[in-house]
Amino acid sequence: MKNPPAISLPQGVRDILPEDALGIGVVETKILAIFSRYGFKRVITPLLEYVDVLSLGMGDNLKDRVLKFIDPSTGRVVAIRPDITPQIARIAATRMRDYPLPLKLCYNASVLRYHDNRDGRRSEVLQVGAEYIAKESSPEADAEMIIIAAEALRELGLKDFKIDIGDVGFLRAVFDGLNLSEPEKKLIKEAIGIKDSSGLDQIINSLGGKIAKADRELLLNLTTFYGEDEVIKKASAFVGKSGASAASRSLENLKCVFSIVADKGFKDFVTIDLGEVRGFDYYTGIIFEGFARGVGKSILSGGRYDNLLGKYGFDMAATGFAFDVENIITALGEKPRRV
Amino acid sequence: MKNPPAISLPQGVRDILPEDALGIGVVETKILAIFSRYGFKRVITPLLEYVDVLSLGMGDNLKDRVLKFIDPSTGRVVAIRPDITPQIARIAATRMRDYPLPLKLCYNASVLRYHDNRDGRRSEVLQVGAEYIAKESSPEADAEMIIIAAEALRELGLKDFKIDIGDVGFLRAVFDGLNLSEPEKKLIKEAIGIKDSSGLDQIINSLGGKIAKADRELLLNLTTFYGEDEVIKKASAFVGKSGASAASRSLENLKCVFSIVADKGFKDFVTIDLGEVRGFDYYTGIIFEGFARGVGKSILSGGRYDNLLGKYGFDMAATGFAFDVENIITALGEKPRRV
């Protein structure tokens, strides 16, 4: 028998052998069945998009991670899809305007994120996700997405998982009320983003009287707004003092989302984390991210993005999320915690 | 409401809306279930491959249709997969040598074939396919693939379809026996390929005495070797005269494949076409292609490729095929013929 030639794979992609592919198929099928039960209909998005079209709907954190090349026939820059959500926004805006609202769409596809290996994550990611597009934003829609996520994980047999719920709308409202320059706000945001309390403390102190006392207290306490629904009450007290009414409305909305999720019996699976600023420039309200014991990476993530469809000329509110199928497989392979 | 920006898609890819995506999901699931029933296990292949690795196992007809770019991190040329079969050959040769034989693998994936629009075909093709890898070539394996294809189409509810079975091994044996130059053989092959009888006649006459009378008759009659199993007998008579024993063995094998398929009750769905030379340089034996009434493009195609795995250093025989899912959807949408 000849020796095999030197055969390798490009960075960030991998072969999935039958043992793993079987599990992936089962997980994908179950999740799609749950989406279907909730009225979501599958769409299949193309592998390629023009970069300028895709960029309308991509968060800055993705723009650098797109695999691009020139289409010889048109000279335009083409990308391999790094995310399905902007594709669905485009499809909804251009092909589905006449469909009855809400549009509840789901997908099962792989995306490619280039040079995403700094933290050891794969570049080709198998996703199953759903998007809920409606005329108006509503806590019911956000709650439904979180409930579906939790229900799917439970039905998949995952016992030990948590969905962290944040709200970038809340933080944005707080920031909008601050009398600070953009670079100053950015410094604060970054410290919050990496949960660097002492750094945050330093920055805020260095800004001195430019931040009102109530706001200062609110910002310094952000990282403590973590836990069950009592967190909302706690944050409300601070907001009451700082007087940002948009922030109060965000908290009211979050309270409503939490109570719907709790009423459906998923209270134990969710945690509120108002110090989370992931996707601050992309999301507009509730954000959420799921974690399972023993898996360092998130198994699902999503949130509300009410500005995205407007960029494609279709002024609609939307909320959605995607499961990372391979991370779920990893989570399912973890042994349950010994009690 | 704002007008949408000028939004278009790169050539050759398309959005699949819920109406169509639903049907595609059903077709894919049913086919995968049938593959599973026959013992095929799913693998998931990566979206990207190094071109030099992929090229080991690609037919010449695909090499020009690969979407390629330079991987900035390595300087190597990377391709978006244009075909799953060479990927499976690579995986079998490098990752699955210790698995028990035969290796029965299947997949459900999209491939990208660039600038394939000359004949109006899409560039992104949704495929569901299977590969049967074994120590030795066998008519039973070829027959199993054809039976699975026919059974799947029947279970999908398709009434009016045909699977054309050819054998490039037969034709290769005939050609090997000809005392002609490669350019001369190529001319003949091309005329056969486009079923140009009068052109073939001209070429063969122009070659005069260089072709023995028996071979000449065989070649001129190739396009008439089309029909049920009596075709094999007919071809055998010509081969008997021309005396190519490898060709005789090919016909014996084909007869065996046909009789297994017929015994399983699929005789009415298959036709023998010994004048078919599709994939002459890639396949090594039986080739087959499925067509449905009202659909101009094939709904499945495949064949035996005993040389492919050896190119990856794993000397194995193999046979396989893939369904074109969207063409099946088109076929299912055709109204049955009125009797």
Short mmCIF file of N, CA and C in Angstrom, two decimals, chain A residues 99-165:
data_model
loop_
_atom_site.label_atom_id
_atom_site.label_comp_id
_atom_site.label_asym_id
_atom_site.label_seq_id
_atom_site.Cartn_x
_atom_site.Cartn_y
_atom_site.Cartn_z
N TYR A 99 -45.25 38.69 2.92
CA TYR A 99 -45.65 37.60 3.80
C TYR A 99 -46.31 38.18 5.05
N PRO A 100 -47.27 37.45 5.64
CA PRO A 100 -47.89 37.95 6.87
C PRO A 100 -46.88 38.03 8.01
N LEU A 101 -47.04 39.04 8.84
CA LEU A 101 -46.16 39.23 10.00
C LEU A 101 -46.78 38.57 11.22
N PRO A 102 -46.02 38.15 12.23
CA PRO A 102 -44.56 38.17 12.23
C PRO A 102 -43.98 37.11 11.29
N LEU A 103 -42.77 37.40 10.80
CA LEU A 103 -42.01 36.42 10.04
C LEU A 103 -41.19 35.60 11.03
N LYS A 104 -41.45 34.31 11.06
CA LYS A 104 -40.68 33.47 11.97
C LYS A 104 -39.87 32.50 11.11
N LEU A 105 -38.57 32.76 11.03
CA LEU A 105 -37.72 32.00 10.11
C LEU A 105 -36.60 31.29 10.86
N CYS A 106 -36.24 30.11 10.38
CA CYS A 106 -35.12 29.41 11.01
C CYS A 106 -34.19 28.84 9.94
N TYR A 107 -33.03 28.37 10.37
CA TYR A 107 -32.02 27.89 9.43
C TYR A 107 -31.12 26.87 10.10
N ASN A 108 -30.44 26.13 9.27
CA ASN A 108 -29.50 25.10 9.71
C ASN A 108 -28.37 25.15 8.71
N ALA A 109 -27.26 25.78 9.06
CA ALA A 109 -26.24 26.06 8.06
C ALA A 109 -24.89 26.25 8.71
N SER A 110 -23.84 26.14 7.92
CA SER A 110 -22.53 26.43 8.47
C SER A 110 -22.10 27.82 8.02
N VAL A 111 -21.40 28.51 8.89
CA VAL A 111 -20.86 29.82 8.55
C VAL A 111 -19.35 29.74 8.68
N LEU A 112 -18.68 30.67 8.01
CA LEU A 112 -17.23 30.64 8.03
C LEU A 112 -16.70 31.96 8.58
N ARG A 113 -15.98 31.87 9.66
CA ARG A 113 -15.38 33.07 10.25
C ARG A 113 -13.88 32.89 10.22
N TYR A 114 -13.25 33.79 9.52
CA TYR A 114 -11.86 33.61 9.19
C TYR A 114 -10.97 34.08 10.32
N HIS A 115 -9.83 33.41 10.46
CA HIS A 115 -8.84 33.80 11.45
C HIS A 115 -9.46 34.03 12.80
N ASP A 116 -10.28 33.08 13.15
CA ASP A 116 -10.97 33.16 14.43
C ASP A 116 -10.26 32.23 15.40
N ASN A 117 -8.97 32.01 15.14
CA ASN A 117 -8.28 30.97 15.90
C ASN A 117 -7.49 31.51 17.08
N ARG A 118 -7.56 32.82 17.25
CA ARG A 118 -6.79 33.40 18.35
C ARG A 118 -7.20 32.78 19.68
N ASP A 119 -8.51 32.50 19.80
CA ASP A 119 -8.97 31.90 21.06
C ASP A 119 -9.27 30.41 20.89
N GLY A 120 -8.73 29.84 19.81
CA GLY A 120 -8.88 28.40 19.64
C GLY A 120 -10.23 27.98 19.08
N ARG A 121 -11.08 28.94 18.74
CA ARG A 121 -12.37 28.54 18.21
C ARG A 121 -12.25 28.12 16.75
N ARG A 122 -13.13 27.24 16.32
CA ARG A 122 -13.18 26.84 14.92
C ARG A 122 -13.52 28.03 14.04
N SER A 123 -13.22 27.92 12.74
CA SER A 123 -13.62 28.93 11.79
C SER A 123 -14.93 28.56 11.10
N GLU A 124 -15.11 27.26 10.85
CA GLU A 124 -16.38 26.83 10.26
C GLU A 124 -17.28 26.43 11.42
N VAL A 125 -18.42 27.10 11.53
CA VAL A 125 -19.30 26.88 12.67
C VAL A 125 -20.65 26.36 12.16
N LEU A 126 -21.08 25.23 12.70
CA LEU A 126 -22.39 24.69 12.33
C LEU A 126 -23.44 25.32 13.24
N GLN A 127 -24.37 26.03 12.64
CA GLN A 127 -25.38 26.74 13.42
C GLN A 127 -26.78 26.25 13.10
N VAL A 128 -27.64 26.27 14.12
CA VAL A 128 -29.08 26.17 13.90
C VAL A 128 -29.66 27.37 14.63
N GLY A 129 -30.42 28.18 13.93
CA GLY A 129 -30.88 29.41 14.56
C GLY A 129 -32.27 29.81 14.10
N ALA A 130 -32.80 30.83 14.77
CA ALA A 130 -34.15 31.31 14.45
C ALA A 130 -34.19 32.83 14.57
N GLU A 131 -35.03 33.44 13.75
CA GLU A 131 -35.20 34.90 13.79
C GLU A 131 -36.71 35.20 13.81
N TYR A 132 -37.08 36.16 14.64
CA TYR A 132 -38.48 36.52 14.84
C TYR A 132 -38.61 37.99 14.45
N ILE A 133 -39.24 38.24 13.30
CA ILE A 133 -39.31 39.59 12.73
C ILE A 133 -40.75 40.09 12.83
N ALA A 134 -40.93 41.25 13.43
CA ALA A 134 -42.29 41.76 13.65
C ALA A 134 -42.32 43.28 13.49
N LYS A 135 -43.53 43.80 13.39
CA LYS A 135 -43.72 45.24 13.23
C LYS A 135 -43.12 46.00 14.42
N GLU A 136 -43.36 45.49 15.62
CA GLU A 136 -42.92 46.17 16.84
C GLU A 136 -42.11 45.21 17.71
N SER A 137 -41.20 45.78 18.45
CA SER A 137 -40.49 45.04 19.48
C SER A 137 -41.47 44.62 20.57
N SER A 138 -41.28 43.42 21.14
CA SER A 138 -42.15 43.03 22.25
C SER A 138 -41.42 42.09 23.19
N PRO A 139 -41.68 42.21 24.49
CA PRO A 139 -41.05 41.29 25.43
C PRO A 139 -41.49 39.85 25.19
N GLU A 140 -42.70 39.68 24.65
CA GLU A 140 -43.20 38.33 24.38
C GLU A 140 -42.30 37.61 23.36
N ALA A 141 -41.88 38.36 22.33
CA ALA A 141 -41.03 37.74 21.30
C ALA A 141 -39.67 37.37 21.89
N ASP A 142 -39.08 38.29 22.67
CA ASP A 142 -37.79 37.98 23.30
C ASP A 142 -37.92 36.77 24.22
N ALA A 143 -39.00 36.76 24.99
CA ALA A 143 -39.20 35.66 25.93
C ALA A 143 -39.37 34.35 25.16
N GLU A 144 -40.10 34.39 24.05
CA GLU A 144 -40.31 33.17 23.28
C GLU A 144 -38.98 32.59 22.81
N MET A 145 -38.07 33.46 22.36
CA MET A 145 -36.78 32.97 21.89
C MET A 145 -36.01 32.30 23.03
N ILE A 146 -36.04 32.92 24.19
CA ILE A 146 -35.30 32.35 25.33
C ILE A 146 -35.94 31.03 25.77
N ILE A 147 -37.27 31.00 25.75
CA ILE A 147 -37.98 29.77 26.13
C ILE A 147 -37.66 28.64 25.15
N ILE A 148 -37.67 28.96 23.86
CA ILE A 148 -37.34 27.94 22.86
C ILE A 148 -35.93 27.41 23.09
N ALA A 149 -35.01 28.33 23.34
CA ALA A 149 -33.62 27.92 23.57
C ALA A 149 -33.53 26.97 24.76
N ALA A 150 -34.19 27.33 25.85
CA ALA A 150 -34.12 26.51 27.06
C ALA A 150 -34.83 25.17 26.85
N GLU A 151 -35.98 25.24 26.19
CA GLU A 151 -36.75 24.02 25.94
C GLU A 151 -35.95 23.05 25.06
N ALA A 152 -35.30 23.60 24.04
CA ALA A 152 -34.51 22.76 23.14
C ALA A 152 -33.38 22.08 23.90
N LEU A 153 -32.68 22.86 24.71
CA LEU A 153 -31.55 22.28 25.45
C LEU A 153 -32.04 21.20 26.40
N ARG A 154 -33.18 21.45 27.05
CA ARG A 154 -33.73 20.45 27.97
C ARG A 154 -34.13 19.19 27.21
N GLU A 155 -34.80 19.38 26.06
CA GLU A 155 -35.22 18.21 25.28
C GLU A 155 -34.03 17.44 24.71
N LEU A 156 -32.94 18.15 24.50
CA LEU A 156 -31.73 17.47 24.01
C LEU A 156 -31.07 16.66 25.13
N GLY A 157 -31.56 16.84 26.34
CA GLY A 157 -31.03 16.06 27.45
C GLY A 157 -29.96 16.78 28.24
N LEU A 158 -29.79 18.06 27.98
CA LEU A 158 -28.79 18.82 28.71
C LEU A 158 -29.39 19.22 30.06
N LYS A 159 -28.65 18.90 31.14
CA LYS A 159 -29.21 19.15 32.47
C LYS A 159 -28.67 20.45 33.06
N ASP A 160 -27.41 20.70 32.79
CA ASP A 160 -26.70 21.70 33.56
C ASP A 160 -26.32 22.87 32.66
N PHE A 161 -27.30 23.74 32.39
CA PHE A 161 -26.99 24.88 31.53
C PHE A 161 -27.64 26.15 32.10
N LYS A 162 -27.13 27.28 31.67
CA LYS A 162 -27.64 28.58 32.10
C LYS A 162 -27.72 29.49 30.89
N ILE A 163 -28.76 30.28 30.84
CA ILE A 163 -28.85 31.32 29.81
C ILE A 163 -28.73 32.67 30.51
N ASP A 164 -27.67 33.38 30.20
CA ASP A 164 -27.45 34.72 30.78
C ASP A 164 -28.19 35.74 29.93
N ILE A 165 -29.04 36.53 30.59
CA ILE A 165 -29.78 37.55 29.86
C ILE A 165 -29.26 38.94 30.24
#
